[in-house]
XYZ file of C-alpha atoms in Angstrom:
438
model
C 280.396 242.118 44.959
C 277.845 243.162 47.478
C 278.557 240.899 50.336
C 274.820 240.968 51.251
C 272.934 240.304 48.142
C 275.679 238.494 46.278
C 275.311 240.409 42.968
C 278.008 241.744 40.507
C 276.041 245.186 40.077
C 278.341 246.174 37.210
C 277.280 243.647 34.738
C 274.309 242.103 33.396
C 273.858 238.239 33.122
C 271.460 237.102 30.839
C 271.959 233.151 31.345
C 270.921 230.817 34.200
C 273.318 228.320 35.538
C 272.694 224.887 34.354
C 273.867 223.445 37.704
C 272.018 223.238 40.922
C 273.302 226.241 43.365
C 272.763 223.951 46.248
C 275.505 223.288 48.434
C 277.528 220.224 48.418
C 279.659 219.744 51.663
C 283.288 218.166 51.311
C 286.474 218.804 52.819
C 288.928 220.783 50.093
C 292.184 219.359 49.302
C 294.490 220.720 46.738
C 294.445 218.513 43.881
C 298.184 217.426 43.816
C 297.403 216.338 47.551
C 295.494 213.335 46.648
C 297.152 212.741 43.334
C 300.383 212.520 44.651
C 301.854 215.082 42.482
C 300.801 218.405 41.202
C 297.790 217.833 38.716
C 297.464 219.850 35.396
C 294.498 221.685 37.239
C 296.316 224.445 39.451
C 293.977 225.673 42.250
C 296.370 227.248 44.193
C 293.775 229.963 45.537
C 291.731 228.925 48.612
C 290.049 231.706 50.303
C 289.955 231.181 54.041
C 287.777 233.285 56.358
C 289.152 236.488 57.226
C 288.247 239.519 58.829
C 288.456 241.612 55.607
C 285.557 243.354 54.143
C 284.236 244.374 50.626
C 287.680 245.523 49.536
C 289.733 242.563 50.197
C 286.715 240.245 49.167
C 286.435 241.806 45.624
C 290.257 241.209 45.176
C 289.555 237.485 46.028
C 286.499 236.950 44.058
C 288.099 238.598 40.903
C 290.835 235.879 41.149
C 288.892 233.100 41.483
C 286.749 234.492 38.325
C 289.756 234.822 36.550
C 290.786 231.248 37.170
C 287.371 229.891 36.199
C 287.655 231.673 33.026
C 291.160 230.464 32.398
C 289.878 226.723 32.957
C 286.679 227.178 31.128
C 287.270 229.832 28.147
C 283.989 229.023 26.716
C 281.766 230.442 29.459
C 279.900 233.386 29.537
C 279.908 235.911 32.262
C 276.882 234.721 33.634
C 278.448 231.310 33.841
C 281.582 232.387 35.344
C 279.758 234.361 38.135
C 277.362 231.129 38.916
C 280.282 228.802 39.206
C 282.145 231.257 41.576
C 278.854 231.819 43.649
C 277.891 228.051 43.584
C 281.631 227.115 44.941
C 281.046 229.110 48.275
C 280.659 227.075 51.425
C 277.955 228.248 53.495
C 279.444 229.971 56.837
C 276.055 231.695 57.940
C 274.851 228.748 59.875
C 278.003 228.409 62.259
C 278.165 232.111 62.762
C 274.929 232.925 64.096
C 276.126 233.755 67.595
C 278.358 236.350 65.982
C 275.316 237.737 64.286
C 273.160 238.691 67.309
C 271.027 235.584 66.498
C 271.158 235.437 62.590
C 273.573 235.900 59.702
C 271.119 235.491 57.063
C 271.524 237.866 54.216
C 274.865 239.492 55.986
C 277.314 237.035 54.720
C 276.225 236.553 50.921
C 276.874 233.049 49.575
C 279.622 232.173 52.240
C 283.436 231.417 52.154
C 284.866 231.595 48.572
C 286.099 228.365 47.598
C 288.305 228.268 44.332
C 288.652 224.247 44.271
C 284.520 224.128 44.387
C 284.402 226.749 42.136
C 286.689 225.169 39.309
C 285.167 221.933 39.460
C 281.785 220.102 38.406
C 279.774 218.427 41.387
C 276.121 218.312 42.305
C 273.025 217.934 40.226
C 272.103 218.814 36.607
C 268.954 220.382 36.752
C 268.176 221.382 33.654
C 269.421 220.099 29.870
C 272.880 221.180 29.736
C 275.737 220.270 26.921
C 279.226 219.818 28.296
C 282.267 220.563 26.120
C 286.236 221.216 26.264
C 287.876 219.972 29.615
C 285.849 219.337 32.695
C 286.810 218.869 36.191
C 284.742 216.814 38.173
C 285.469 216.749 42.203
C 282.316 214.778 43.379
C 279.360 212.971 42.502
C 277.324 214.338 39.837
C 273.812 213.363 39.252
C 271.678 213.760 36.091
C 268.334 214.472 37.483
C 265.283 212.594 36.241
C 263.998 214.538 33.181
C 267.048 216.365 32.535
C 269.284 215.605 29.537
C 273.136 215.802 29.883
C 274.916 215.668 26.605
C 278.675 215.395 26.239
C 280.216 217.168 23.050
C 282.542 215.646 20.835
C 286.235 216.272 21.996
C 284.836 216.687 25.910
C 287.372 215.505 28.296
C 286.005 214.795 31.738
C 288.928 214.482 34.454
C 287.495 212.835 37.596
C 289.179 213.154 40.983
C 290.357 209.778 42.296
C 289.442 208.093 45.462
C 287.240 209.956 48.204
C 289.229 212.764 49.099
C 287.057 215.294 47.343
C 283.725 214.106 48.394
C 284.196 212.346 51.467
C 281.447 209.802 50.661
C 283.416 207.243 48.415
C 284.674 207.315 44.996
C 283.159 209.640 42.619
C 280.486 208.850 40.121
C 278.340 209.855 37.251
C 274.986 209.090 38.388
C 272.247 208.953 35.525
C 268.658 209.348 36.326
C 267.628 211.326 33.635
C 268.911 211.239 29.830
C 272.594 210.756 28.969
C 273.714 211.405 25.470
C 277.735 211.067 24.779
C 278.202 212.350 21.344
C 281.649 211.828 20.424
C 282.975 211.295 17.159
C 285.707 209.042 15.648
C 288.325 211.793 15.616
C 287.153 213.492 18.820
C 285.670 210.895 21.267
C 284.207 211.907 24.664
C 286.852 210.756 27.248
C 286.124 209.963 31.056
C 289.257 209.301 32.910
C 291.050 209.749 36.344
C 292.667 213.072 36.364
C 296.020 212.170 38.177
C 299.376 211.255 36.192
C 299.744 208.114 37.758
C 296.138 206.709 37.041
C 294.936 203.680 38.374
C 292.183 200.898 37.548
C 289.725 201.939 40.621
C 290.412 205.879 40.571
C 286.761 206.246 40.248
C 283.254 204.686 40.540
C 282.233 205.118 36.957
C 278.895 205.744 34.909
C 275.866 204.395 36.625
C 272.682 204.035 34.816
C 269.616 203.622 37.290
C 266.553 201.533 36.466
C 264.849 204.957 36.522
C 267.091 206.424 33.877
C 265.822 207.697 30.613
C 267.443 207.259 27.175
C 271.109 206.383 27.338
C 273.121 206.769 24.089
C 276.969 206.183 24.323
C 278.805 206.872 21.067
C 282.427 207.269 20.712
C 282.848 207.114 24.404
C 286.055 206.287 25.984
C 286.248 205.333 29.845
C 289.389 204.471 31.870
C 290.165 204.009 35.391
C 286.674 203.433 36.934
C 285.736 200.760 39.113
C 283.124 200.040 36.641
C 283.424 201.480 33.291
C 279.449 201.404 32.520
C 277.188 199.970 34.850
C 273.701 200.014 33.727
C 270.249 198.861 35.455
C 268.325 200.151 32.467
C 268.471 199.545 28.556
C 271.418 201.533 27.223
C 272.852 201.547 23.587
C 276.905 201.810 23.263
C 278.787 201.779 20.300
C 282.040 202.801 18.628
C 283.288 203.039 22.290
C 286.326 201.893 24.272
C 286.477 200.833 28.061
C 289.988 200.168 28.987
C 292.097 199.995 32.385
C 289.296 199.570 34.468
C 288.542 197.455 37.306
C 285.357 196.028 35.644
C 284.347 196.705 32.191
C 280.707 197.022 31.245
C 277.896 195.512 33.777
C 274.206 195.290 32.492
C 271.507 194.147 34.761
C 267.956 193.231 33.993
C 267.963 195.051 30.762
C 267.950 194.338 26.961
C 270.915 196.924 26.022
C 272.441 196.844 22.841
C 276.309 196.858 22.973
C 278.007 197.114 19.566
C 279.121 197.570 17.033
C 282.744 198.682 17.357
C 283.271 198.296 21.245
C 286.218 197.268 22.741
C 286.990 196.507 26.543
C 290.364 195.406 27.655
C 293.096 195.463 30.616
C 290.412 194.802 33.339
C 290.876 193.061 36.593
C 287.440 191.598 36.982
C 285.073 190.696 34.083
C 285.170 192.483 30.541
C 281.495 192.158 30.307
C 278.980 191.054 32.894
C 275.273 190.329 32.143
C 272.753 189.195 34.770
C 269.116 189.128 33.802
C 267.746 190.644 31.009
C 268.209 189.823 27.016
C 271.219 191.901 25.942
C 272.238 192.139 22.297
C 276.051 191.665 22.012
C 277.173 192.200 18.414
C 280.726 193.584 17.467
C 282.652 193.653 20.563
C 286.275 192.757 21.167
C 287.694 191.982 24.694
C 291.539 191.637 25.431
C 292.873 190.840 28.963
C 290.135 190.316 31.099
C 291.391 189.453 34.778
C 288.354 187.296 35.314
C 285.940 186.268 32.715
C 285.768 187.889 29.138
C 281.889 187.704 29.110
C 279.860 186.153 32.227
C 276.431 185.612 31.540
C 274.038 184.789 34.476
C 270.585 183.885 34.507
C 270.002 185.917 31.151
C 266.825 185.726 29.211
C 266.069 183.929 25.883
C 266.887 186.211 23.136
C 270.096 187.085 24.671
C 272.419 187.448 21.507
C 275.901 187.271 20.764
C 277.608 187.900 17.525
C 280.783 188.917 15.886
C 282.835 188.473 19.241
C 286.586 188.021 19.849
C 287.979 187.556 23.282
C 291.728 187.081 23.733
C 293.608 186.259 26.858
C 291.401 186.051 29.440
C 292.657 184.989 32.748
C 289.709 182.688 33.795
C 287.133 181.875 31.240
C 286.502 183.228 27.648
C 282.580 182.913 28.067
C 280.958 181.846 31.318
C 277.313 181.089 31.219
C 275.341 180.159 34.441
C 271.735 179.173 34.815
C 270.883 179.947 31.237
C 270.563 178.815 27.659
C 272.647 180.458 25.313
C 273.611 180.002 21.427
C 277.145 180.949 20.486
C 277.427 181.172 16.870
C 280.362 180.968 14.137
C 281.333 184.744 14.570
C 282.693 184.125 17.978
C 286.061 183.474 18.617
C 287.829 182.546 22.093
C 291.568 182.428 22.277
C 294.169 182.082 24.863
C 291.822 181.537 28.073
C 294.134 180.582 30.994
C 291.334 178.458 32.289
C 288.579 177.365 29.540
C 287.237 178.897 26.452
C 283.558 178.128 27.094
C 282.672 177.318 30.740
C 278.934 175.966 31.347
C 277.600 175.818 35.055
C 274.228 174.398 34.960
C 273.516 175.832 31.479
C 272.612 174.877 28.369
C 274.744 175.995 25.278
C 274.721 175.350 21.549
C 278.286 175.919 20.011
C 277.703 176.286 16.280
C 280.980 176.873 14.292
C 282.500 178.746 17.108
C 286.529 178.805 17.034
C 288.286 177.937 20.201
C 292.107 178.275 19.968
C 295.052 177.762 22.517
C 292.674 177.664 25.835
C 293.830 175.790 28.546
C 290.539 173.954 28.405
C 288.162 174.520 25.340
C 284.718 173.377 26.625
C 283.903 172.626 30.265
C 280.281 171.316 31.256
C 279.520 171.253 35.035
C 276.647 170.764 37.355
C 274.072 168.918 35.033
C 275.013 171.514 32.190
C 274.100 170.424 28.400
C 276.556 171.384 25.404
C 275.534 170.833 21.882
C 278.474 171.409 19.290
C 278.283 171.825 15.709
C 281.350 172.606 13.192
C 283.175 173.809 15.921
C 287.147 174.157 15.410
C 289.007 173.565 18.632
C 292.880 173.523 18.607
C 295.807 173.902 20.791
C 295.783 174.227 24.669
C 295.364 171.089 26.982
C 292.003 169.637 27.069
C 289.613 169.702 24.345
C 286.138 169.115 26.211
C 285.485 168.422 29.863
C 282.128 166.811 30.880
C 281.624 166.838 34.807
C 279.346 166.567 37.301
C 276.361 164.525 35.388
C 276.784 166.971 32.363
C 276.116 166.224 28.667
C 278.364 167.051 25.968
C 276.848 165.961 22.536
C 278.448 166.469 19.261
C 275.968 164.173 17.659
C 277.246 162.647 14.177
C 278.977 164.353 11.287
C 275.956 164.142 9.312
C 273.538 165.655 12.164
C 275.949 168.021 13.662
C 278.708 168.461 11.384
C 282.329 168.064 11.764
C 283.853 169.137 14.885
C 287.603 169.505 14.344
C 289.995 168.830 17.178
C 293.516 169.799 16.142
C 296.442 169.220 18.238
C 294.643 168.735 21.581
C 293.242 165.842 23.837
C 289.737 164.972 22.709
C 287.711 164.675 25.983
C 287.533 163.988 29.497
C 284.560 162.797 30.845
C 284.248 162.619 34.956
C 280.789 161.598 36.010
C 279.237 162.899 33.144
C 278.077 161.735 29.362
C 279.916 162.237 26.180
C 278.554 161.586 22.572
C 281.723 162.492 20.711
C 282.359 161.075 17.200
C 285.517 163.354 17.090
C 287.239 164.289 13.904
C 290.987 164.305 15.327
C 293.577 166.226 13.224
C 297.156 166.231 13.588
C 298.957 165.303 16.713
C 295.754 164.475 18.923
C 295.065 161.811 21.258
C 291.505 160.289 21.953
C 289.585 161.078 25.220
C 289.904 159.315 28.435
C 287.501 158.895 30.875
C 287.590 158.678 34.820
C 286.086 156.174 35.923
C 285.895 154.397 32.805
C 282.173 153.613 33.276
C 281.656 157.301 32.746
C 281.864 157.596 29.030
C-alpha cells in the first residue's frame, strides 16, 4: 500500500464501497473484553502506531485484509480494500506539529484498526444488500432515499452495551428503506453477539418518522431494548421478537403487524401502540413482563384479530383513552392481574375468551365496557367495575349469553353494572361495595 495515496497499485478495483468512508470515532476494545468471554469473532490484530514504514505496514495491512476475507468470504477484492481503509483511524490531525505544520497526504488513511475494519458501523449511503454473518460494532444508519436489504439467512451480530460506540447502546437507525427478506427456513436474525446474551444488549431496530418503506418478513430479533420501535408505518409478518426488554412499539402510525408474528419473554410490554390505527392480525404474545398489548390513545380503525396472549405479568390487554373493539378471535389467558383492563376507555368485547386471569375484566376511571357472548372462566374475579365506570352485559336477547364458569361474577365499587350473568359450575354471584353501588 502506498502510504501517501492509500492505493493498492497492483490490483484493479471495479466496485464502489456501499458504506460511507467517513470516520466514526470510538475506543477499540477487543470483543471479549465486553462480552465477558471470548467471542466467535477473533480480532486479535490491532495495529498500533509505530515508526515502521511501508515494508512493515504492508505486512500488517495484508494481515488485516486476510482477516476481513476470512470473516466475509463473499466480498470482492474491492470491497475488502474498502473495509480495510474505512477501518483506519485518522492520525493526521493529531500529528500536525510533527509534519512541519501539515500531515495532509502523508499518512494515508491513518492508523489501521482491525476491529473497525471487520465490523459494520456508520452510514449506508447507497442501496446495499447484506448477506451471511455481519458483525455490527456501532450504530448503523440507513440514509434517506437509500434501501438496505438483509437477504435470507443473514445473521447480524450486535456488540453489547456502549463499549464499541461510546455513545450508548447500538441501534439500526432507519431513515431510508429497510427490506428484511428472510424465508421460513432462512430467517434474518438480529441478536447480541456474546454467548451470555441479555435482554438489553443493544437498542434494536428504530424506524424514524421520515423513513421510507419498511418491510420485515421472517425476521428474528433478540436481546434488544426494543425489538422494533417504529414511528412510521411498517409491515411485519412471519417474524419473532424474543428475549427483548420490550417487544414492538408503534407510535402514531398505521402499521400492519401479522400474520404469524410471535412476541415472547419480554420485561416490558409485548406490543405497545400509541396513536395511529394499527392493524394487529395473527399475533401471539407469551410471557410479557408488563402488558401483553398496551393501547394508548389509539385512533378509530385500530383492529385486533386472531390474537392469543398468555401469561402476562400484569394485564393481557390494557386500553387507555381509546375506543376499541375486541372480537371473538382474541384469547387472553393466565394474566397475573387482569385479562382486559380499561382505563378511561370504551371497549366492546364480543365472543372474547378469558381464561385463568386473576381478574377477567376491569373498568376504571369512567370506562364503559360492553360484553356479548364472552366466555370467562377460572381465576379470581369475573368483572370489576370501579371509578364511575359502566359494565353492560345487557340481556341475553340483545347481547347474547356471557358465560361465567367457576369464577366470581362481578364486583362493583362506585361503578354501575348491568349484569344478567349466566353462571355455570362453581360460581358465586356478584357483590357490591357499597351495596348501593350495584
